[in-house]
Structures are given as C-alpha cells and as structure tokens.
mmCIF file of C-alpha atoms in Angstrom:
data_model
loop_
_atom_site.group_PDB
_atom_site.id
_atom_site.type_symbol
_atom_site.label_atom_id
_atom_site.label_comp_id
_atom_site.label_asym_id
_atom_site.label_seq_id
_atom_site.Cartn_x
_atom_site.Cartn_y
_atom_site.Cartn_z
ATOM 1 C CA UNK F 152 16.341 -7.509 28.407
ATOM 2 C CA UNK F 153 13.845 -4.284 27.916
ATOM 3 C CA UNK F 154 16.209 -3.302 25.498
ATOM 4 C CA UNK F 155 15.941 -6.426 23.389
ATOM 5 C CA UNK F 156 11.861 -6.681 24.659
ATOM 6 C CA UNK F 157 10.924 -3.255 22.689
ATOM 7 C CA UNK F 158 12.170 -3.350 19.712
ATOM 8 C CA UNK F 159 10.623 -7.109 19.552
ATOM 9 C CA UNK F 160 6.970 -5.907 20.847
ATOM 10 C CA UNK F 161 7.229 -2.737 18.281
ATOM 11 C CA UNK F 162 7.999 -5.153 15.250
ATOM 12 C CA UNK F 163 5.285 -7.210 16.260
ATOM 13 C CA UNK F 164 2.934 -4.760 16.669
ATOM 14 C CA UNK F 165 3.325 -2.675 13.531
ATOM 15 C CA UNK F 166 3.983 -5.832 11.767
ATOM 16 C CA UNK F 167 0.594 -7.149 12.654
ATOM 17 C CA UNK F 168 -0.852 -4.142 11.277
ATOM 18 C CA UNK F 169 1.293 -4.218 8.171
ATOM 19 C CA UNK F 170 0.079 -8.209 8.044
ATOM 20 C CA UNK F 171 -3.778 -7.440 8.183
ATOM 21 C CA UNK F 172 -4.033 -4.694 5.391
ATOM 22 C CA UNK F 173 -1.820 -6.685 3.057
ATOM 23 C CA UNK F 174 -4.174 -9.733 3.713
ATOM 24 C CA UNK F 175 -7.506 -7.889 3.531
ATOM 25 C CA UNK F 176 -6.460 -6.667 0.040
ATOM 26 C CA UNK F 177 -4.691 -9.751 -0.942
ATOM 27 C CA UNK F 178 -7.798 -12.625 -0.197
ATOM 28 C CA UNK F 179 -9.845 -11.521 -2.591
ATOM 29 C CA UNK F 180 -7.436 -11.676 -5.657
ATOM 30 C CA UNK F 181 -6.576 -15.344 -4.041
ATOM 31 C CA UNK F 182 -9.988 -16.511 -4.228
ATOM 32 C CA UNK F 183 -10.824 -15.072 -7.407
ATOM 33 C CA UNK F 184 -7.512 -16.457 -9.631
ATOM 34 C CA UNK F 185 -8.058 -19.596 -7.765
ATOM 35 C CA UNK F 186 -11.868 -19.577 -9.152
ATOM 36 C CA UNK F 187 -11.466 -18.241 -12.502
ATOM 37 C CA UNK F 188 -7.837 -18.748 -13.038
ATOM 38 C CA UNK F 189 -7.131 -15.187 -13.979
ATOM 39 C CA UNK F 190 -4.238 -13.912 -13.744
ATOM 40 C CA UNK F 191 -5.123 -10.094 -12.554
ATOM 41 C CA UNK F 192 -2.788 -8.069 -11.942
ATOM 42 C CA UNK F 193 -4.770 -4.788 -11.910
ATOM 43 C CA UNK F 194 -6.192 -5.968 -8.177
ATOM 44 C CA UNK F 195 -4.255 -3.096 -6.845
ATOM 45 C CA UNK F 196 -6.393 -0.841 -8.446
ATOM 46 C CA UNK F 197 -9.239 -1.354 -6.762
ATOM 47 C CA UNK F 198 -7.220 -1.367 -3.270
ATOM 48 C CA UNK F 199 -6.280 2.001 -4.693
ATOM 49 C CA UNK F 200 -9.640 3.611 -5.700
ATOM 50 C CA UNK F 201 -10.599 2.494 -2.721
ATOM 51 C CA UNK F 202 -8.074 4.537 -1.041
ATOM 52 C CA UNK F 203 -9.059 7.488 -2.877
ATOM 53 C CA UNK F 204 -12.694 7.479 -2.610
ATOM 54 C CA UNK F 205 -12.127 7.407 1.160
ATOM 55 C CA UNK F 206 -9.610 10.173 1.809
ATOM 56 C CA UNK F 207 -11.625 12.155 -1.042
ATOM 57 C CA UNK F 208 -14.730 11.577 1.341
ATOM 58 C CA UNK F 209 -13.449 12.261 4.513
ATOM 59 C CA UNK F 210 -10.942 15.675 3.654
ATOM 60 C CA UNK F 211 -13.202 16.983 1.219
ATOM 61 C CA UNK F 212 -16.754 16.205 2.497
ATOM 62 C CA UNK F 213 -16.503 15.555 5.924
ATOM 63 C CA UNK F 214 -17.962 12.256 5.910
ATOM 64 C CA UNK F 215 -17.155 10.131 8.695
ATOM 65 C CA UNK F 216 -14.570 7.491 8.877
ATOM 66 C CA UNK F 217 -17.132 4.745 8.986
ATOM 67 C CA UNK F 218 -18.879 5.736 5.906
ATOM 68 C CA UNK F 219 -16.185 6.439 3.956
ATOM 69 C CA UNK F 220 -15.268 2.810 4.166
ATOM 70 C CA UNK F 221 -18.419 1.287 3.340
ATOM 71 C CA UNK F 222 -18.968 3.980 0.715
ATOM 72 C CA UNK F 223 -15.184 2.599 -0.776
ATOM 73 C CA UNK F 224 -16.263 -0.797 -0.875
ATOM 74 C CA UNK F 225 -19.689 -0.646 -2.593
ATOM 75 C CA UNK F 226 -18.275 2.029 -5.018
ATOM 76 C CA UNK F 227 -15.424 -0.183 -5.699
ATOM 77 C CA UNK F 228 -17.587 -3.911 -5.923
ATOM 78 C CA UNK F 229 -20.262 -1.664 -8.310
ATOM 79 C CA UNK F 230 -17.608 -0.879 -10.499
ATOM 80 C CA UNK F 231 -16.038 -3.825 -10.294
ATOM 81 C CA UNK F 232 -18.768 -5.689 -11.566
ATOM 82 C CA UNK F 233 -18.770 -3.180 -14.577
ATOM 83 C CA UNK F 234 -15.067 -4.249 -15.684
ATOM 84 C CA UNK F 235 -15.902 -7.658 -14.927
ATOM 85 C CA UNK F 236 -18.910 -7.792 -17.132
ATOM 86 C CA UNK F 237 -17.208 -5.742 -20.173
ATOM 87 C CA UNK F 238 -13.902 -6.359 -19.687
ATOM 88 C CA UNK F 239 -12.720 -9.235 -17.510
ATOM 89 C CA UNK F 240 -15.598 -11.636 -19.083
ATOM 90 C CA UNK F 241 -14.226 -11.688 -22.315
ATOM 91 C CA UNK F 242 -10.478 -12.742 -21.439
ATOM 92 C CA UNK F 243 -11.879 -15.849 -19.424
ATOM 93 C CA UNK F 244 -10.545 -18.505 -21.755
ATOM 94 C CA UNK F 245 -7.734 -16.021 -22.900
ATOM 95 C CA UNK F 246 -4.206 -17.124 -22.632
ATOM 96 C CA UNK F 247 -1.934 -15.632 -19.408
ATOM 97 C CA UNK F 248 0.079 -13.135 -21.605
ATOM 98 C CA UNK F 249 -3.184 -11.552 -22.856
ATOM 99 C CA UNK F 250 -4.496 -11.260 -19.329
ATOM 100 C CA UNK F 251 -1.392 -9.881 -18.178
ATOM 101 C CA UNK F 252 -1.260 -7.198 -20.984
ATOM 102 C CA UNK F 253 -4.694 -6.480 -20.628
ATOM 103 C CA UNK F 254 -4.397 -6.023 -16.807
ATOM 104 C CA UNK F 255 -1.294 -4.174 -17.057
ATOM 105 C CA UNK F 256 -2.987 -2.046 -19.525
ATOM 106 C CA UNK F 257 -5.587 -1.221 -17.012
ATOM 107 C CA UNK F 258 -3.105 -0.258 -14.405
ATOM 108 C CA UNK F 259 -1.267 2.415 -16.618
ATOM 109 C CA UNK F 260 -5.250 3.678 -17.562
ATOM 110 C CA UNK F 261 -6.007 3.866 -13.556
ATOM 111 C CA UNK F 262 -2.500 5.514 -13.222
ATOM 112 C CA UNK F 263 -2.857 8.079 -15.739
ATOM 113 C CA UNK F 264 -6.814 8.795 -14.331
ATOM 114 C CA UNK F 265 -5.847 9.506 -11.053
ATOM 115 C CA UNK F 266 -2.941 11.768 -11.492
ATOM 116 C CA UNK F 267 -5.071 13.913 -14.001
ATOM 117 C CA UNK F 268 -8.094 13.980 -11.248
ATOM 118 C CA UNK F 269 -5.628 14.156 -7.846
ATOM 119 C CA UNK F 270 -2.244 14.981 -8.821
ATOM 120 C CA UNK F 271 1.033 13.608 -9.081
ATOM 121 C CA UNK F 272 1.264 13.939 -4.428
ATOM 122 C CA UNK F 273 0.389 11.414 -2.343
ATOM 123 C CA UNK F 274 -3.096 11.952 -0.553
ATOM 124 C CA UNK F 275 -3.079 12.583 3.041
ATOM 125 C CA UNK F 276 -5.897 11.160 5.415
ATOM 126 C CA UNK F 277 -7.384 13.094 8.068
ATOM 127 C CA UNK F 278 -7.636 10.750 10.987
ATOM 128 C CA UNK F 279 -10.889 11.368 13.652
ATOM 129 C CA UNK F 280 -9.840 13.045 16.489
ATOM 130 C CA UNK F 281 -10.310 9.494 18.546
ATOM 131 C CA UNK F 282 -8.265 7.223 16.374
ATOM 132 C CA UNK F 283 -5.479 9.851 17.087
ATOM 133 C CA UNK F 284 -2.628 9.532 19.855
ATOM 134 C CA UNK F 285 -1.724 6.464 21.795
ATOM 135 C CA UNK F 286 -3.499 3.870 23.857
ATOM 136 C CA UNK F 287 -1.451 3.486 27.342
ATOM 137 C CA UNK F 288 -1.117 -0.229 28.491
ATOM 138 C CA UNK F 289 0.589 0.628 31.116
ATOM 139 C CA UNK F 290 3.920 -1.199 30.326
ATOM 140 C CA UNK F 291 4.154 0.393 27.256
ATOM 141 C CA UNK F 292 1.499 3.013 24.578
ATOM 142 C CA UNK F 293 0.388 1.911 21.028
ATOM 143 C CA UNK F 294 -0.804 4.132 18.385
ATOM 144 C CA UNK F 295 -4.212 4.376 18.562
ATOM 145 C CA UNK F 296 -5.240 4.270 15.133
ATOM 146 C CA UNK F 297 -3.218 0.808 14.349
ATOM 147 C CA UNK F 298 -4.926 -0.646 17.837
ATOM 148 C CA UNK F 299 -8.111 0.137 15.994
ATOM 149 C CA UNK F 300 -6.590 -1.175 12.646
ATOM 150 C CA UNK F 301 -5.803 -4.457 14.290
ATOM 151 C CA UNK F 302 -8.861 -5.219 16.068
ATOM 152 C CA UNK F 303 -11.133 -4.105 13.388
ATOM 153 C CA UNK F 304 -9.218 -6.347 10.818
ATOM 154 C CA UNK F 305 -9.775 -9.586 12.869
ATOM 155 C CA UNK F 306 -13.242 -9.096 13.082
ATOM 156 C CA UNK F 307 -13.191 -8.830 9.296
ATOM 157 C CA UNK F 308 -11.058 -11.400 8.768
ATOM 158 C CA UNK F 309 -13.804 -13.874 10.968
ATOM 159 C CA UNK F 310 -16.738 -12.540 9.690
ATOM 160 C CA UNK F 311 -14.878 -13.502 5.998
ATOM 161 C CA UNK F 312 -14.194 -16.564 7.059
ATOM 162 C CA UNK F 313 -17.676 -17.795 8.629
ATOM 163 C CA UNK F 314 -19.347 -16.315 5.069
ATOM 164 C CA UNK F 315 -16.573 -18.657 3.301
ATOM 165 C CA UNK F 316 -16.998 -22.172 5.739
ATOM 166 C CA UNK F 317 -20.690 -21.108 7.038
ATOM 167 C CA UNK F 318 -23.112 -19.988 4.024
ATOM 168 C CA UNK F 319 -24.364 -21.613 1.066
ATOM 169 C CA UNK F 320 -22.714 -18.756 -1.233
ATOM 170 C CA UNK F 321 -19.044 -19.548 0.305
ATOM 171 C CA UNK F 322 -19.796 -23.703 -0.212
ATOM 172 C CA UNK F 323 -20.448 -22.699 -4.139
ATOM 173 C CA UNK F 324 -17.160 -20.571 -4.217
ATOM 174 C CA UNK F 325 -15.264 -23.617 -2.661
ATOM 175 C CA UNK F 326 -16.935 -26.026 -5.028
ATOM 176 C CA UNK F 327 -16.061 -24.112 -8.007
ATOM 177 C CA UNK F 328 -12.741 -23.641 -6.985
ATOM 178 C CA UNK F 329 -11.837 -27.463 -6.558
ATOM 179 C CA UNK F 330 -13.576 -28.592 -9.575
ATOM 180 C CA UNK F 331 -15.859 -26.022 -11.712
ATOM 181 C CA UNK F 332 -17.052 -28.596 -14.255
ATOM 182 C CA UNK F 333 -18.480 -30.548 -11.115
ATOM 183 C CA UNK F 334 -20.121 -27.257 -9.512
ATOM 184 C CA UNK F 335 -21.208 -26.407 -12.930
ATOM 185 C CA UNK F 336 -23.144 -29.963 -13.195
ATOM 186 C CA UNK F 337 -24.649 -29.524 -10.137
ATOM 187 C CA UNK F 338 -26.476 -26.769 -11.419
ATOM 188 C CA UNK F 339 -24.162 -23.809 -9.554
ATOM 189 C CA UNK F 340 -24.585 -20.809 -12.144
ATOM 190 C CA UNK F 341 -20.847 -20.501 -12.255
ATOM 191 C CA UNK F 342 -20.856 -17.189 -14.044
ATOM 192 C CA UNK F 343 -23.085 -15.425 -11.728
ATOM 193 C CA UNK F 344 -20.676 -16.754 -9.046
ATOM 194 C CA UNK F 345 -17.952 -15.313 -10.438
ATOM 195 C CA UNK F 346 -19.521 -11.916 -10.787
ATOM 196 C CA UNK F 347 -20.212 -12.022 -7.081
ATOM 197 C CA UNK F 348 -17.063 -13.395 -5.981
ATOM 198 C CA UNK F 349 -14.717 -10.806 -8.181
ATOM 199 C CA UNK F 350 -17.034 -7.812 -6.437
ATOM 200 C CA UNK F 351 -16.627 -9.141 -3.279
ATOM 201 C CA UNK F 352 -12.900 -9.448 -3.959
ATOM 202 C CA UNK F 353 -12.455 -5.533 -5.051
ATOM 203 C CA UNK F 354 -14.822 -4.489 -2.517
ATOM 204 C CA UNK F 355 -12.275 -5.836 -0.134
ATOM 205 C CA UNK F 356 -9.242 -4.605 -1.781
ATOM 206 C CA UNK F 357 -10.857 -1.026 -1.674
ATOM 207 C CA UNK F 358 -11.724 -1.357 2.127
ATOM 208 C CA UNK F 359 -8.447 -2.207 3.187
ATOM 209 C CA UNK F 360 -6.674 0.304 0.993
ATOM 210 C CA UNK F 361 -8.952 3.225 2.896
ATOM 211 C CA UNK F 362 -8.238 1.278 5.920
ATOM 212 C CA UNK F 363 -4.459 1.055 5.287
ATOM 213 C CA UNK F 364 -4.139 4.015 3.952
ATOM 214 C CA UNK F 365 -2.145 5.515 6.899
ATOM 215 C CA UNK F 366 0.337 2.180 6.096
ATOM 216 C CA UNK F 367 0.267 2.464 2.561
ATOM 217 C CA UNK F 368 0.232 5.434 0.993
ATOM 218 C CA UNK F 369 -2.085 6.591 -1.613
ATOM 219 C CA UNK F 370 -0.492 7.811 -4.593
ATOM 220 C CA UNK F 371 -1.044 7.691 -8.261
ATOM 221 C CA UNK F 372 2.133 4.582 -8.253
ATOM 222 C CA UNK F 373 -0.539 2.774 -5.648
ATOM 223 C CA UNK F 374 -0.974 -0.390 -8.040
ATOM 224 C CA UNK F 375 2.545 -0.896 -9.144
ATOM 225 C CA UNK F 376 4.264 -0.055 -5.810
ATOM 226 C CA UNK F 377 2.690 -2.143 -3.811
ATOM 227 C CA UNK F 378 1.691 -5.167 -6.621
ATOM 228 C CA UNK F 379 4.889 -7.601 -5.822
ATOM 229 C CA UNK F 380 3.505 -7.742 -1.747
ATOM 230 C CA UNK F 381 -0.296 -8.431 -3.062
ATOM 231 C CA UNK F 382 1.089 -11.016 -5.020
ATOM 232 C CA UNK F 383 3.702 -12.430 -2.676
ATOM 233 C CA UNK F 384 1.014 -12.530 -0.428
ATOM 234 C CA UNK F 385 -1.282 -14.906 -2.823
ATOM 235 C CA UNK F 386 1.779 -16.906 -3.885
ATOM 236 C CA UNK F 387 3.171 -18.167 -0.875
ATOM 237 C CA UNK F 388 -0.027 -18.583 0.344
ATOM 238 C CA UNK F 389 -1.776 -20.682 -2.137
ATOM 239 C CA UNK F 390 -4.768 -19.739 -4.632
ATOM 240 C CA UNK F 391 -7.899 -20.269 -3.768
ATOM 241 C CA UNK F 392 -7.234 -20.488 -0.128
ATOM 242 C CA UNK F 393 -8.312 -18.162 2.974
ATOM 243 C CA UNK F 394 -5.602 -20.048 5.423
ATOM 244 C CA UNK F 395 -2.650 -19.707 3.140
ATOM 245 C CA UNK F 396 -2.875 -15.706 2.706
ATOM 246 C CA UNK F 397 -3.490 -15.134 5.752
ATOM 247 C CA UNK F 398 -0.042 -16.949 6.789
ATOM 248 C CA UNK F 399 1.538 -15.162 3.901
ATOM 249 C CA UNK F 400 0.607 -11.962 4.837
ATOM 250 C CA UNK F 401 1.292 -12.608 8.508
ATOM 251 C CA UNK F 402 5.286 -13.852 7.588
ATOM 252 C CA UNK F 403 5.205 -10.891 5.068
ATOM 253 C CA UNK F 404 4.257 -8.425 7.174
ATOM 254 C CA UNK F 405 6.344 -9.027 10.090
ATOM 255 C CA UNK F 406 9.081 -9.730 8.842
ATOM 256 C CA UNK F 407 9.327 -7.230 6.429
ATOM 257 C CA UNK F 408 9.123 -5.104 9.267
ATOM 258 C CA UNK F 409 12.054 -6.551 11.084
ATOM 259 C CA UNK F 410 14.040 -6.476 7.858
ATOM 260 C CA UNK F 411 13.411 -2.644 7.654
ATOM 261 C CA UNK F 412 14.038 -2.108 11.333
ATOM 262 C CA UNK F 413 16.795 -3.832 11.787
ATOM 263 C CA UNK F 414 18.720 -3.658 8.237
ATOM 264 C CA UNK F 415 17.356 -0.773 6.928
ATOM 265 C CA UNK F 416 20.344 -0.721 4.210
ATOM 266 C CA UNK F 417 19.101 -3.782 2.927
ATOM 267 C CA UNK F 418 15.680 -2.813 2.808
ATOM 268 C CA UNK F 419 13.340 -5.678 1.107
ATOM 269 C CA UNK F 420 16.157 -8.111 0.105
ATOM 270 C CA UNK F 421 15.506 -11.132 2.267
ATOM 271 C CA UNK F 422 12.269 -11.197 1.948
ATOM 272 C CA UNK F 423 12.545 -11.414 -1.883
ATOM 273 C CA UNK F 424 15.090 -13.941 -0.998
ATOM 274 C CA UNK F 425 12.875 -15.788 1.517
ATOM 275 C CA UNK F 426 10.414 -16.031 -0.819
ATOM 276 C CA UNK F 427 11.985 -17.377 -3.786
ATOM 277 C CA UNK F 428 13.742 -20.133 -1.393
ATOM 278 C CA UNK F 429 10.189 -21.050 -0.143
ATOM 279 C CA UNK F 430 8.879 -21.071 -4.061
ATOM 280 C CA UNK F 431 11.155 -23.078 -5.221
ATOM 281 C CA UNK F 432 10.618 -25.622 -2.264
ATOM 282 C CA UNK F 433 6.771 -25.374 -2.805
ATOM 283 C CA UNK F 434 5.749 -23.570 -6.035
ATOM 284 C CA UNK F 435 2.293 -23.843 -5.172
ATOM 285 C CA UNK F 436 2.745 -22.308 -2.162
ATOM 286 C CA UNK F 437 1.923 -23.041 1.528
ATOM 287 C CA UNK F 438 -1.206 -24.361 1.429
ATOM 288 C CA UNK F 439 -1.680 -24.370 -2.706
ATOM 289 C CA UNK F 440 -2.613 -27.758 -4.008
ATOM 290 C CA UNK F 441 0.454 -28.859 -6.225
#
C-alpha cells in the first residue's frame, strides 16, 4: 500500500503546484481573448518578463522575494498597457492570421531581446533562506518552497475570483464578454475596459512566471516552450471563463505529472492525446459556450 500511497501523494502534490502556475498565467489570456477575441499568442511573454524582472531583482539587487513579485507585475501590466495601446489596439478588428503573425512576431522580438540582455542560459533563482528545505508532516516532508507556492496561489486564485463575481469592474468584464454591443449600450467604456483587463491579464502572467519560476524555467525559449500548456490550458477550459481554466490547468497539471512519472519515455503524448479526444468532443471546451 505505502508503496502505491507515495508515489500517488508526490504526483498530487507537485502536480498541484504544476496546476496553479499554469492557471495563474493562463486566466488572464482566457479572459482577455474571450473579451476582445484576440487571438494572442505572445501571452507567454509577459509570463516571461515577468520571470526575468524577478530573478534579475532578487540575484542581482537583493530585493526581497515579496517585492520582486509585485515589482514583476506592475512592470509587466505598465508595459503591457504600452503594447496594448500601440500595438494590440490596432489589430482589434484584424483577421486571426494577422494577429497570429503579429503576435508571433512579437515573440521572436522578446526572444531575440532577452538573449542579447541575459544570455542564451537559463536564469537561476535564489530562493530565501525560509522557502528552502522541507516542511515535515509527520507522515511524510514537502518542499517548502512549493507548500508556499500552493497556498499562496489559492489565495490568489480567491482574491481573483471575488474581484471577478464581487466588484463592479469584474460585472463590466463579464458583461462585455457575453455580449459587448449590449455592455457598450449601457454606457460601459468598452475600450478602457479592455486596457484594464489586458494589464491585469499580463500582470498576472508575469507574477506567476516569477512565482513559477523554480517550475518553469526561465530561459530566452520561455514563450515558445511553454505556449502549447498556456493554451491547452485556455482551450479545454473555455474563453472567457475563470471555472474552466482553472479545471484545465488542474487536469493539465496533474496529469502531466503522472504521465512524466510514470512513462517518462512517453513524455507529453497522452496528454496531447487527451486533449484532442476532449476537443473534438467539445471544441469549445469545458465550460466554453458552443
């Protein structure tokens, strides 16, 4: 039995973690394509810059873990706001190849940037000395730092979704997103709204790529290596929707896990082949509207 038990509780465990980074990045390009209906496939970018600007903080300038975050995700939603303005603004009522060429275009850009600034290695992170070791339950340790990764994820996670269900911002995002011509008439300044929504979006990507970055690693591949999870993550789940990522990310990211564990030789294969089964048997995904 306990040798059946621990493998189960470790999947589990470092699944869970795996789950929460992959949805704390992934919600925001959800809500936003499900708003605007842009297809952006740079959103990795910002999960990545945001991964940067916090190791760069903490190994370089000894700011604290804390701060580094925070200091990710305003840097991030400022600059985000920036590309949205210039950039993103004028492919609105583009067609989905010029988005995707576009976005893909700003991926290789981001790419190129961030090997010329930080090289071609993957950036370490520096832990604090009390997110290091292992937290003894008695009937069995678990890294500390994940622990903290966990917990501090769920709180993010309910504090998104009360701002979402709760506040008068998060009723105009839902509004817009079921019918914009209807928010629009109601007087909702749609475009300010979508300036708020896509910073809020890459503020998150960039806090949980600092916070992940232990689980993901920063390198200058960032946005292309990981894109096809961020995505899997908003496609099985459904745009537009906080539930459906969530459950994505939380099928994705454990087993994904198993998969590795178990049939390491086969690496990502069923998932890829989960996923297409499930697409073709809802192409809008979970909880998408069809």
């Amino acid at each position: 039995m306990d040798a059946f038990l621990a493998p189960a509780v470790s999947i589990l465990f470092h699944g869970l973690a795996y789950a929460m980074i992959l949805y704390i990045i992934s919600v925001g390009l959800s809500v936003t394509m499900g708003l605007m209906g842009f297809v952006n496939l740079a959103h990795g970018v910002f999960a990545m810059a945001g991964g940067y600007v916090t190791v760069t903080l903490m190994n370089d300038h000894n700011v604290a873990f804390g701060f580094a975050l925070v200091a990710a995700f305003v840097v991030v939603a400022l600059g985000s706001v920036v590309l949205e303005r210039g950039l993103y603004r004028r492919l609105y009522g583009g067609s989905e190849l010029e988005q995707v060429l576009f976005t893909i275009g700003l991926i290789f850009m981001a790419v190129a940037t961030v090997r010329y600034v930080w090289g071609p290695l993957p950036q370490r992170m520096l832990l604090p000395e009390a997110l290091r070791g292992q937290i003894d339950l008695g009937f069995r340790a678990f890294p500390t730092y994940r622990s903290f990764l966990i917990v501090l994820s769920f709180a993010l996670i309910f504090s998104l979704w009360m701002g979402i269900e709760r506040t008068n911002f998060g009723a105009q995002i839902r509004a817009a997103v079921d019918n914009r011509r209807m928010a629009e008439s109601l007087g909702i300044n749609t475009s300010r709204l979508f300036t708020l929504t896509f910073a809020l979006g890459s503020g998150l990507a960039a806090f949980g790529g600092g916070l992940g970055a232990d689980i993901l690693a920063i390198n200058p591949s960032y946005a292309f290596e990981y894109l096809v999870y961020f995505l899997m993550v908003v496609a099985v789940g459904g745009l537009g929707s906080l539930r459906g990522p969530f459950v994505a990310a939380l099928l994705l990211g454990i087993s994904d896990t198993a998969c590795k564990y178990l049939v390491p030789e086969l690496g990502a294969f069923f998932i890829f082949a989960a996923m297409i089964a499930l697409l073709l048997w809802r192409p809008a995904g979970l909880f998408g509207r069809v």
